[in-house]
Coordinates of C-alpha atoms in Angstrom, one line a residue:
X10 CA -113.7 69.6 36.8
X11 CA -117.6 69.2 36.8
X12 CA -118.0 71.2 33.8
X13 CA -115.1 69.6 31.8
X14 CA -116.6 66.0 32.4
X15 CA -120.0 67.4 31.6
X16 CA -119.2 69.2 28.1
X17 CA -117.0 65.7 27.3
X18 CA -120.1 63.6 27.5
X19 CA -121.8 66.3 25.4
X20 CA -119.2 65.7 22.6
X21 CA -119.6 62.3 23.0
X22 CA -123.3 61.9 22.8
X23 CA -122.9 64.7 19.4
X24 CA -120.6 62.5 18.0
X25 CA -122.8 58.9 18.0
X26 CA -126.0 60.7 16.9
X27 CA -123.9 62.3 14.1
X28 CA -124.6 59.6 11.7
X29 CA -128.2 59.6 12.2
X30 CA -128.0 63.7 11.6
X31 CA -126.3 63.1 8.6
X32 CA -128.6 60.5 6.7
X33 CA -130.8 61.8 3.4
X34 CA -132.9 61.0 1.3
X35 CA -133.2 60.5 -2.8
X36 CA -136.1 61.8 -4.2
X37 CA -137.5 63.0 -8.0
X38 CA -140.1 62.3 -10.5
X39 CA -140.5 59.7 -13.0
X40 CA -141.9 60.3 -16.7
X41 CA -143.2 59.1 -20.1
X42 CA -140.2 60.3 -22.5
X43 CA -143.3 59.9 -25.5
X44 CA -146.8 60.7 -23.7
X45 CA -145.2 63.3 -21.3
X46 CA -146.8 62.2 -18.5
X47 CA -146.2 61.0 -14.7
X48 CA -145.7 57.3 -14.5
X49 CA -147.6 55.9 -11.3
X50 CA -146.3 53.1 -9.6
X51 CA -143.2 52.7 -11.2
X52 CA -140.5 50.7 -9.1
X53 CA -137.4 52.8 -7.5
X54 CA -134.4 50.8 -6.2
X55 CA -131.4 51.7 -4.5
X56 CA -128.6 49.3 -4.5
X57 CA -125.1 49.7 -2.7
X58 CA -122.4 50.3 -5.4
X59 CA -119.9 48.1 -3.5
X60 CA -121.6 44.6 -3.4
X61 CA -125.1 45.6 -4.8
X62 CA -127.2 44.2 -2.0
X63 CA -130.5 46.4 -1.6
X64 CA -130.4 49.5 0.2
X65 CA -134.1 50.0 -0.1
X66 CA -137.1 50.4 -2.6
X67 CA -140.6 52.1 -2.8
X68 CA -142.9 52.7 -5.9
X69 CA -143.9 56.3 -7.3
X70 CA -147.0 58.0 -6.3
X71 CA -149.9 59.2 -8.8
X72 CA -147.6 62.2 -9.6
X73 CA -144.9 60.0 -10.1
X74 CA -143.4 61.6 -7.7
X75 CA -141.0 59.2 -5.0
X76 CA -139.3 59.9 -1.7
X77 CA -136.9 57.1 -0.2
X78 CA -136.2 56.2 3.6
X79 CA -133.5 57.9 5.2
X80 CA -129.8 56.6 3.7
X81 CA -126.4 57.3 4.9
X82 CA -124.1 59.0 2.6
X83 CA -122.4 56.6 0.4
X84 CA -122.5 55.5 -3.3
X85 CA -125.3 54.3 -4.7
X86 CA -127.2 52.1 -7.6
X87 CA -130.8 53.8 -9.0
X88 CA -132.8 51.6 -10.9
X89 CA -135.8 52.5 -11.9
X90 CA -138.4 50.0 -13.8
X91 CA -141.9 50.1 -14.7
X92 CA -144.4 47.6 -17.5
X93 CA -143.4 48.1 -21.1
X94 CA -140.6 50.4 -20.9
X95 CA -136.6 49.6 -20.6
X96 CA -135.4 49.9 -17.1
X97 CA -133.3 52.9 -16.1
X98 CA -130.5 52.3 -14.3
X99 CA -127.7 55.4 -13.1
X100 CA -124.9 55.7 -10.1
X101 CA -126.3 58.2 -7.3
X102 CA -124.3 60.0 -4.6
X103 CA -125.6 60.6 -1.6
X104 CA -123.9 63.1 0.4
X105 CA -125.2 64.9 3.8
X106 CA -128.8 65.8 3.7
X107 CA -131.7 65.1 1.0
X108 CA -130.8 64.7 -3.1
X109 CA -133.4 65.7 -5.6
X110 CA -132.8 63.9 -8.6
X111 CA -135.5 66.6 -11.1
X112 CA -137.2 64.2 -13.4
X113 CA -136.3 61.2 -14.6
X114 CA -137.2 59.7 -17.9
X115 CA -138.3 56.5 -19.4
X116 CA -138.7 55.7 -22.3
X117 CA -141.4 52.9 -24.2
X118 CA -139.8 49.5 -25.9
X119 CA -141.9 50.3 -28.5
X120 CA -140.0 53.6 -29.5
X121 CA -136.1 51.5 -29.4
X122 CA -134.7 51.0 -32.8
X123 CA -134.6 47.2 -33.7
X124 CA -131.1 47.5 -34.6
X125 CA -130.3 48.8 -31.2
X126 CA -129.8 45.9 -28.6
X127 CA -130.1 46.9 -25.0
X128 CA -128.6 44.5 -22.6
X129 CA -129.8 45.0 -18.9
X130 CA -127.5 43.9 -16.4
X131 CA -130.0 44.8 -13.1
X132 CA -129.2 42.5 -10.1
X133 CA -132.6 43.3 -8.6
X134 CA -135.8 43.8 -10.8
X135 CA -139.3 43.6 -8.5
X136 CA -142.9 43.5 -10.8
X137 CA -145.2 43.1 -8.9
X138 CA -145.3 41.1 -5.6
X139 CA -141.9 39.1 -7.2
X140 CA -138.5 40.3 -7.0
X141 CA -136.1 38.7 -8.8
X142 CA -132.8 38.5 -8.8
X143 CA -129.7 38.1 -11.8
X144 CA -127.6 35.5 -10.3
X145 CA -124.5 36.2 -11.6
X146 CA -124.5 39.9 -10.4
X147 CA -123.5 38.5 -7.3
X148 CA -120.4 36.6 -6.9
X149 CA -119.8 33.0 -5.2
X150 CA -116.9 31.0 -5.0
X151 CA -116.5 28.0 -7.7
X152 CA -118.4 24.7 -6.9
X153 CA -120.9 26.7 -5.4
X154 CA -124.1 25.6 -4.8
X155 CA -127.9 28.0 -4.9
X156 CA -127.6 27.5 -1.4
X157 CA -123.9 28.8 -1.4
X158 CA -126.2 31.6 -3.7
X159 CA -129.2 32.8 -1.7
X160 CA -126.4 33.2 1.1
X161 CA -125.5 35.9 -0.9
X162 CA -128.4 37.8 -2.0
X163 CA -129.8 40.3 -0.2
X164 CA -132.7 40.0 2.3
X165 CA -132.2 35.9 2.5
X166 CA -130.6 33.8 5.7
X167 CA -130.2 30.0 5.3
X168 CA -129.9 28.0 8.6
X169 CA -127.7 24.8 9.2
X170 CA -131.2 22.4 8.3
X171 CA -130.6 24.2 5.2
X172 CA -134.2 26.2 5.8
X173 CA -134.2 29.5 3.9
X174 CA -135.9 33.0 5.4
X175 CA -136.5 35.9 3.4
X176 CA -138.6 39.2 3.9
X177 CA -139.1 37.6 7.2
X178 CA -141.1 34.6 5.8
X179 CA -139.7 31.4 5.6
X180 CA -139.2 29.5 2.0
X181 CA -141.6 26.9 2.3
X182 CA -142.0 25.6 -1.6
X183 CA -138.8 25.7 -3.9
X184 CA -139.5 25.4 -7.7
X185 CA -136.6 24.7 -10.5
X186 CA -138.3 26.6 -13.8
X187 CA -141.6 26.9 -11.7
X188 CA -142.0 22.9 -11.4
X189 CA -141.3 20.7 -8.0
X190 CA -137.6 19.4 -8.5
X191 CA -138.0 15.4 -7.4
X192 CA -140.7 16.2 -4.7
X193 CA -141.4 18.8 -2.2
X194 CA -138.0 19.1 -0.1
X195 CA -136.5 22.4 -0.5
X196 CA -133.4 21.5 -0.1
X197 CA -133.1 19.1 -3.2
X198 CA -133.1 22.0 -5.2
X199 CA -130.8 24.0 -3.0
X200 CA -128.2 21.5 -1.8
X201 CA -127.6 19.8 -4.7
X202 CA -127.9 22.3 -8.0
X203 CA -124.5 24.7 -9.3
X204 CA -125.1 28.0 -8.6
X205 CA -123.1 28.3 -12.0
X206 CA -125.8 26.6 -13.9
X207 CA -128.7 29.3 -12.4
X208 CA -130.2 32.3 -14.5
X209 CA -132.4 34.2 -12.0
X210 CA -133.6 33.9 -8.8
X211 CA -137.2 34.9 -8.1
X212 CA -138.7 35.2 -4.8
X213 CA -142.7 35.7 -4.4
X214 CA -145.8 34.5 -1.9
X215 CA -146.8 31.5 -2.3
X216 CA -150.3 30.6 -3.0
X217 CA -152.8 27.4 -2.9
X218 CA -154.7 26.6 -6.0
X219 CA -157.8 28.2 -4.5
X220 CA -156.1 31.6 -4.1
X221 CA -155.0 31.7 -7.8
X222 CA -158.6 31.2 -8.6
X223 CA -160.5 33.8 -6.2
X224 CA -157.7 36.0 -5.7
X225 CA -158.2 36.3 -2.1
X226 CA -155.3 35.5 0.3
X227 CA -155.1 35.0 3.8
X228 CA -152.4 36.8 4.8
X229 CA -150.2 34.3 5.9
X230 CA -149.1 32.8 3.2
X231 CA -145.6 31.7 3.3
X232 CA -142.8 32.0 0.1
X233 CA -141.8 30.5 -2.8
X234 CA -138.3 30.6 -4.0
X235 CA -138.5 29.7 -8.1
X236 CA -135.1 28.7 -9.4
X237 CA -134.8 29.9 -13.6
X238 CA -132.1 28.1 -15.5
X239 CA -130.1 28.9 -18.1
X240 CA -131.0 27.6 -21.4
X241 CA -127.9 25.7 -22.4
X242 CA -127.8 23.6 -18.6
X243 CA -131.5 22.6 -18.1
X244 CA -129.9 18.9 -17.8
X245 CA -127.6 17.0 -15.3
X246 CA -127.9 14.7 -13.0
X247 CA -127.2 13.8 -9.1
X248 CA -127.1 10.8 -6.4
X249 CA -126.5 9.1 -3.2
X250 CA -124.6 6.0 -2.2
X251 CA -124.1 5.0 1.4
X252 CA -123.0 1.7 2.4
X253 CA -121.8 -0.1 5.9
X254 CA -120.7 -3.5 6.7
X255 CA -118.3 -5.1 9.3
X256 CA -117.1 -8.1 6.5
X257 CA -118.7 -11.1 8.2
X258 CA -122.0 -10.7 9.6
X259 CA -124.2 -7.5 8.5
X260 CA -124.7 -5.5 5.7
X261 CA -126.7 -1.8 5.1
X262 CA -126.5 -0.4 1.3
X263 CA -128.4 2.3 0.0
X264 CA -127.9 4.0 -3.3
X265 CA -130.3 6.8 -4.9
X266 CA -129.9 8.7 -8.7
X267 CA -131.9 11.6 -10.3
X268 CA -131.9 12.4 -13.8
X269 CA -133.2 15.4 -15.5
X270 CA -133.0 16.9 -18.7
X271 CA -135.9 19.8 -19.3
X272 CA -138.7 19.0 -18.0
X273 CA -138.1 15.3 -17.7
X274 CA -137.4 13.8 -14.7
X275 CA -136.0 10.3 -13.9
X276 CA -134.9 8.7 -10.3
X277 CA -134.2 4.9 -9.1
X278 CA -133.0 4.0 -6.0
X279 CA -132.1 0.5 -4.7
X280 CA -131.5 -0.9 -0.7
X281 CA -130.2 -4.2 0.8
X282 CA -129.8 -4.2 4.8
X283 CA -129.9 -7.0 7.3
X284 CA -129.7 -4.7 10.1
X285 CA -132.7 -3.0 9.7
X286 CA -136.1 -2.8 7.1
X287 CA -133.8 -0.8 4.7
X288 CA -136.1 1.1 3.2
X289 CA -135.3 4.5 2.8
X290 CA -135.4 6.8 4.9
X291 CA -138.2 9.3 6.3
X292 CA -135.9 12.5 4.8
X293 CA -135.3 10.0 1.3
X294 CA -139.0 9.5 1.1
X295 CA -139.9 13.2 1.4
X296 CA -137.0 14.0 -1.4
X297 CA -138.6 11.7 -4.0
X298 CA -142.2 12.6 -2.7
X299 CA -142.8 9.4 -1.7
X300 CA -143.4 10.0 2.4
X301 CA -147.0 10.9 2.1
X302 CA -149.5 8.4 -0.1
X303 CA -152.7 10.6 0.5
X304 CA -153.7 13.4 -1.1
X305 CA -156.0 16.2 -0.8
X306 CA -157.4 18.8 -3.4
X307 CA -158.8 21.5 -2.1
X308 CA -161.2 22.5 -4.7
X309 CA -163.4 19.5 -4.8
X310 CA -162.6 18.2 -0.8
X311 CA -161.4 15.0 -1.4
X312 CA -159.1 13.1 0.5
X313 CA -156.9 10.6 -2.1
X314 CA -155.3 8.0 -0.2
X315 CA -153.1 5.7 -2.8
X316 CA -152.1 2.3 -1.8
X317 CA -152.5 2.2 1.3
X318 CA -150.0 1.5 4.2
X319 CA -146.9 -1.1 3.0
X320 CA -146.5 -2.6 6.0
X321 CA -142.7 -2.6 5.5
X322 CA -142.3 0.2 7.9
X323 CA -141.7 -1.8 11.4
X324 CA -140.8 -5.1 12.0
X325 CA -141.1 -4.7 16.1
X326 CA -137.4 -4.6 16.8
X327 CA -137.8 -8.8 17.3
X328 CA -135.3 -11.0 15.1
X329 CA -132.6 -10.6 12.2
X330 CA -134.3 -8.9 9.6
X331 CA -133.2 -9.4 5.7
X332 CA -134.5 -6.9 3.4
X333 CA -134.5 -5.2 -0.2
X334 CA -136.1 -2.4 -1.6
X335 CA -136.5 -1.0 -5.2
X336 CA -138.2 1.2 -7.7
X337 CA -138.0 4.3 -9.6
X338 CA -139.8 7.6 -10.6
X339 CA -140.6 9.2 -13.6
X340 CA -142.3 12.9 -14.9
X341 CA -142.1 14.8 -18.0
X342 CA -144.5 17.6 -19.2
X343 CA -145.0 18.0 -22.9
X344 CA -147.6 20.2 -25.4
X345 CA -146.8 23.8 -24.0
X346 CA -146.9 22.0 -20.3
X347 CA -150.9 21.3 -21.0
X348 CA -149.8 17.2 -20.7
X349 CA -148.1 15.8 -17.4
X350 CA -147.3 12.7 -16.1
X351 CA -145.9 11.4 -13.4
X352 CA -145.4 7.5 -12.4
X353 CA -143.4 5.5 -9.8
X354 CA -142.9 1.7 -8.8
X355 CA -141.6 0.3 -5.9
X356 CA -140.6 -2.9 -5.0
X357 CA -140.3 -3.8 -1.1
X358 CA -139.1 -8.0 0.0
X359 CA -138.7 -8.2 3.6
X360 CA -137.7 -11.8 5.5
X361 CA -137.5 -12.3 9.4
X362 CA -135.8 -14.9 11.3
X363 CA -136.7 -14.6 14.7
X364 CA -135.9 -17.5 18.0
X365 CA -137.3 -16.7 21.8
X366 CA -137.3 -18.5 25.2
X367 CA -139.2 -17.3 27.6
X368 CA -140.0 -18.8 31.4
X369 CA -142.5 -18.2 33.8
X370 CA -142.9 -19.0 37.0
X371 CA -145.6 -19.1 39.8
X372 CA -144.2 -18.9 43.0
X373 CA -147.2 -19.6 45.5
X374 CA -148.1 -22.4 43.2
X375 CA -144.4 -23.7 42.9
X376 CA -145.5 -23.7 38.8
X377 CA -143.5 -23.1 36.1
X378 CA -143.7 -22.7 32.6
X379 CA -140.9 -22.5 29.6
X380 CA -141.8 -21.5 25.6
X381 CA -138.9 -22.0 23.0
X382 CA -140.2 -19.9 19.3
X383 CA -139.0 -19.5 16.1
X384 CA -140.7 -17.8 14.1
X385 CA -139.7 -17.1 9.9
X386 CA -141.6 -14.4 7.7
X387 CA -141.5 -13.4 4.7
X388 CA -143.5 -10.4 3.1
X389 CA -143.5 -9.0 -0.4
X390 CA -144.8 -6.1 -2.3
X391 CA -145.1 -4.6 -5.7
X392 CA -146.7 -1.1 -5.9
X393 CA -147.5 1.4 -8.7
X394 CA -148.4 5.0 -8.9
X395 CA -150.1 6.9 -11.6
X396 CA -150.7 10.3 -12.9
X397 CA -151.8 11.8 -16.0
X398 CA -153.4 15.8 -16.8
X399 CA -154.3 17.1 -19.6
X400 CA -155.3 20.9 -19.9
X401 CA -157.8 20.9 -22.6
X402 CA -158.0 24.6 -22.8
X403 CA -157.3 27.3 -20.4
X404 CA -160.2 26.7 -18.1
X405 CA -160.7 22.8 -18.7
X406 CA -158.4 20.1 -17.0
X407 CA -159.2 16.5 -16.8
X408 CA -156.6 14.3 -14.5
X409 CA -156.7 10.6 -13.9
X410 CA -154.7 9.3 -11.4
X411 CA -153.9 5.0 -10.3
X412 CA -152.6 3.2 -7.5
X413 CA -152.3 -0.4 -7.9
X414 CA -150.5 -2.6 -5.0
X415 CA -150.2 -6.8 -4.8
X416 CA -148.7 -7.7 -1.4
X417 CA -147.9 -11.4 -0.2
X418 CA -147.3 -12.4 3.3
X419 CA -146.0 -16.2 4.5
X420 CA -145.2 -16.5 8.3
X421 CA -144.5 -20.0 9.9
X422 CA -144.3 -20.4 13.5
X423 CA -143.3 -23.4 16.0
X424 CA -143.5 -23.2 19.6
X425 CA -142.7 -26.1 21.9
X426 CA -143.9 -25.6 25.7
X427 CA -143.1 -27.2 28.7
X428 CA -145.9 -27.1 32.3
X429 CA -143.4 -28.4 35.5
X430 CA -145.2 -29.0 39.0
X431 CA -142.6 -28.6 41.7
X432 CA -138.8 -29.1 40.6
X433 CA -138.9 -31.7 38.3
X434 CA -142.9 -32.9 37.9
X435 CA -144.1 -32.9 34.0
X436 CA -147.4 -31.7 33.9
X437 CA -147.6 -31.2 30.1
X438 CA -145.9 -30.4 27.0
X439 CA -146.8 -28.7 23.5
X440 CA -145.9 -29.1 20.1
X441 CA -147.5 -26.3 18.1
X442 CA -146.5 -25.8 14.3
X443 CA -148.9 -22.7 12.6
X444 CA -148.2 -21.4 8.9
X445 CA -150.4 -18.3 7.3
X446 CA -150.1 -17.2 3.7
X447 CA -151.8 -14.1 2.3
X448 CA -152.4 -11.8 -0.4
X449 CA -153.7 -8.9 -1.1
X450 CA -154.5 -7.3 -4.9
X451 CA -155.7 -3.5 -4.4
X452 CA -156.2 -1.2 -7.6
X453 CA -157.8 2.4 -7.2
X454 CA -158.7 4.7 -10.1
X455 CA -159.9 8.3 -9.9
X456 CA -161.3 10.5 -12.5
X457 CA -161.4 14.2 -12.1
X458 CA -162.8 17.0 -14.4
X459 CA -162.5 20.6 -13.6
X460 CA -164.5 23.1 -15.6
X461 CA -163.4 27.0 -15.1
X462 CA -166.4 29.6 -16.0
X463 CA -165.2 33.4 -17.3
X464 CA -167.2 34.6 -14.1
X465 CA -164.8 34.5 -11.6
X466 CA -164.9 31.9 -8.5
X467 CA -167.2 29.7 -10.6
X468 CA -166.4 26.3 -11.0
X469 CA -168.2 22.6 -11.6
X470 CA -165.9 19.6 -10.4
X471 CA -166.9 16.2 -11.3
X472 CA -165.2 13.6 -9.7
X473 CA -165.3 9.7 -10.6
X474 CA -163.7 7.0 -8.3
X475 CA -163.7 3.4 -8.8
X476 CA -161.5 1.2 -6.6
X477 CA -161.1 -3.3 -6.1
X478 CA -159.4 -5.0 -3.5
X479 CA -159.1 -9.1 -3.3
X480 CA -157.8 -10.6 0.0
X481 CA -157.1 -14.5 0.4
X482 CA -155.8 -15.8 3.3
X483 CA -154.6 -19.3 4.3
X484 CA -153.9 -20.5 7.9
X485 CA -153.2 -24.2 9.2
X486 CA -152.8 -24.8 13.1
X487 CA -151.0 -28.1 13.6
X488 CA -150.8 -29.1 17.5
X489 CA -149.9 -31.9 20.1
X490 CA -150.7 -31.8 23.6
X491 CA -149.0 -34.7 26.1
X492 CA -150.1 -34.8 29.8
X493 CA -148.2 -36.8 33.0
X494 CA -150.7 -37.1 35.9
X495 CA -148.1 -38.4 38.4
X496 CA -145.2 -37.7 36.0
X497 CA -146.1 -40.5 33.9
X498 CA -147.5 -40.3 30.1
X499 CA -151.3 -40.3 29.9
X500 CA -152.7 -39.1 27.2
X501 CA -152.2 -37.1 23.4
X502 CA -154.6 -34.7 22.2
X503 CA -153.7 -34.1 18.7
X504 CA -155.1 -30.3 16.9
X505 CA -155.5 -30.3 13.0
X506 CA -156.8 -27.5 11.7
X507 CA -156.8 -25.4 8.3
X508 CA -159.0 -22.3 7.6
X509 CA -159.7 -20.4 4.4
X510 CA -161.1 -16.7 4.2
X511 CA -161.4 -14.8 1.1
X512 CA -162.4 -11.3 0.6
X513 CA -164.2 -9.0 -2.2
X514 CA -165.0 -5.6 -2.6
X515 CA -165.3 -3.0 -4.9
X516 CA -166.4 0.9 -4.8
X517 CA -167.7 3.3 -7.2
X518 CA -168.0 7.0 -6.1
X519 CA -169.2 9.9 -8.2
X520 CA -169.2 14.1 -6.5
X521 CA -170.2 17.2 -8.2
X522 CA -169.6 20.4 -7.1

């Protein structure tokens, strides 16, 4: 009985390490059709024939000789690609143990007839450190989105935050025709664009503007996930309109649009709330690239900061708030892409009706004290951005960017306080009215010219800065003190007081390096 249980578990054990037994490899030699030679580090790919996801890849040695990773048996795609010559592409079948596919030849665009027209309909191409894919090689349902698409591909994962993984390296920059798609959120891009309308799909590291220029890379560079269009649909447009309201007493409306057509870009947005500021939110800000006004370029190590905070943000919770926002982006890139802009306005009104009590009392001292406030404040802000490059020539770029903001403030306050001695003793009481108005005018211009040498990692960066701001403020303190020695009127001390500051300054920076 022993033995019988023994040689079962020997059959069985056989039997799961079967398929592993049975895996092969592909292997051969690629060649020049023309020169007759060995091409060396040609791409090989092997795609499954059923849904052509990517069964694995490697690149041919200085023989141009290749040898893939073990495979299972099963049908396969070859392709085969290398600089200047038409991709090879051929079914494979991989039984039990190793196939040697002799030599394989391609041959130079140079040598096809112009007549002949040779359509390539490879769902994975890799040149280099990019591998791209031919989106509709793989199929989605209609009304799909590219996130719908990546979901598809193979290699990529997308999470429910809509965060996309590849190569096991997370997508941290999306581009539409290798330009930021109405800021730096990924998922604008993703979430909101027809898979229908997309060309290819090209996946590579991405890399700082530092990088590019010396070449050298840290190693932990993350990915960027470029979206290519197809000709004919490089135009549409796509928005966002939420609204809330219980018919009587408060109201919370936001609406956002975005535009493009080519390289031009167009958004506006609009909010009215008197629940809450109703500005947009923090995920709406980073969408438009609006949630961060300071930026920093690497190359000449400065810090831009634009504008400056808008004090719109908070409002401390305190009071019925009554709000608007407003504004709108633009960007377009003309000449051959050597001319950019990119400009925004925003328009923020916020208004703050608040009323307190508040009583205190001191019990050793049999004291107490009562405060009834209302408060009313309005603020009001009108802000501009500004951006402008120009790429001279290949190694010359001069940018000039502007940030202009006027912000008005007007609060008015009146407190009325009442000082009891006992249970019913008047001590004194306060009449206290106090207004402030202010302004503030703030305008910041910098001036940037970056000069590339031949010699690589040489550079000269001249940077000009010139910024003005203009404060004026206005307060007036109007108060009335009554006191009651022995609960009986005494005396009035009357307060009348108005103060004016007023503030100037202007800065004028210039760094070469």
């Amino acid at each position: 009985m022993r033995k019988q249980l023994l040689c079962l578990l020997a059959l069985l054990c056989l039997g799961s390490t079967a398929p592993l037994f049975a895996q092969g490899r592909i292997s051969g030699t690629v060649r020049d059709t023309a020169g007759k030679q060995s091409l060396e580090n040609a791409v090989v790919a092997l795609l499954h024939k059923k849904d052509s996801t990517l069964a694995t890849f490697t690149r041919t040695d200085k023989r141009g000789a290749f040898q893939t990773a073990p495979l299972p048996p099963g049908k396969y795609v070859l392709l085969l690609s290398f600089p200047k010559f038409a991709d090879l592409s051929d079914e494979v079948e991989l039984g039990a143990g190793d196939k040697d596919l002799q030599q394989l030849a391609l041959t130079p665009k140079s040598l096809l007839l112009n007549e002949v027209i040779v359509k390539a309909n490879t769902a994975i191409r890799i040149k280099g450190d990019t591998t791209e894919f031919a989106a509709d090689s793989f199929a989605v349902k209609e009304g799909a989105t590219v996130e719908d698409l990546l979901k598809r591909l193979p290699g990529f994962s997308v999470n429910a935050k809509g965060e996309v993984t590849t190569q096991g390296k997370r997508v941290d920059k999306v581009l539409v025709d290798g330009e930021e798609f109405f800021g730096d959120d990924p998922t604008m891009a993703t979430q909101n664009l027809s898979a229908r309308i997309v060309d290819k799909v090209q996946i590579y590291d991405t890399k700082t503007e530092q990088q590019n220029l010396t070449s050298i890379n840290s190693g932990n560079e993350g990915k960027t996930l470029n979206i290519k269009l197809k000709e004919d649909k490089k135009k549409g447009g796509f928005g966002k309109l939420a609204a809330g309201t219980d018919f009587t007493n408060f109201l919370e409306a936001r609406a956002l649009y975005n535009r493009f057509v080519g390289k031009k870009k167009v958004s506006v947005y609009g909010t009215r709330s008197n629940v809450n500021t109703g500005s947009l939110n923090w995920q709406d800000k980073q969408k438009l690239g609006m949630d961060n006004d300071t930026e920093y370029d690497e190359i000449s190590g400065y810090y831009y900061s634009f504008g400056g905070d808008d004090g719109f943000s908070d409002w401390s919770l305190r009071g019925l708030p009554d709000s608007y926002t407003g504004g709108g982006l633009y960007s377009n890139k003309w000449n051959g892409d050597r001319q950019n802009l990119n400009a925004s306005y925003r328009y923020n009104q916020l208004g703050v009706d608040n009323q307190s009590l508040k009583t205190e009392q001191n019990i050793p001292y049999r004291t107490s004290r009562l405060w009834d406030t209302r408060t009313t404040a309005l603020s009001r802000q009108h802000a501009v951005n500004g951006k402008y490059e120009f790429k001279l020539d290949s190694l010359t770029t001069l940018t000039y960017k502007l940030a202009g903001t006027y912000k008005t403030s007007d609060q008015w306050t009146k407190t009325y306080s009442h000082f009891l001695s006992g249970i019913s003793d008047t001590v004194n009481t306060a009449d206290q009215e106090r207004s402030n108005s202010s302004s503030r005018r703030q305008v910041d211009q910098t001036l940037v010219w970056k000069q590339l040498f031949q010699k690589k990692n040489r550079m000269l960066i001249t940077t000009l800065r010139h910024g003005m701001t203009d404060d004026d403020q206005r307060g007036i303190v109007k108060t009335v003190q009554q006191f009651f020695p022995d609960n009986r009127p005494d005396s009035i001390s009357i307060l009348d007081q108005m103060r004016n500051t007023d503030g100037r300054s202007r800065t004028l920076g210039m760094k070469t390096t």
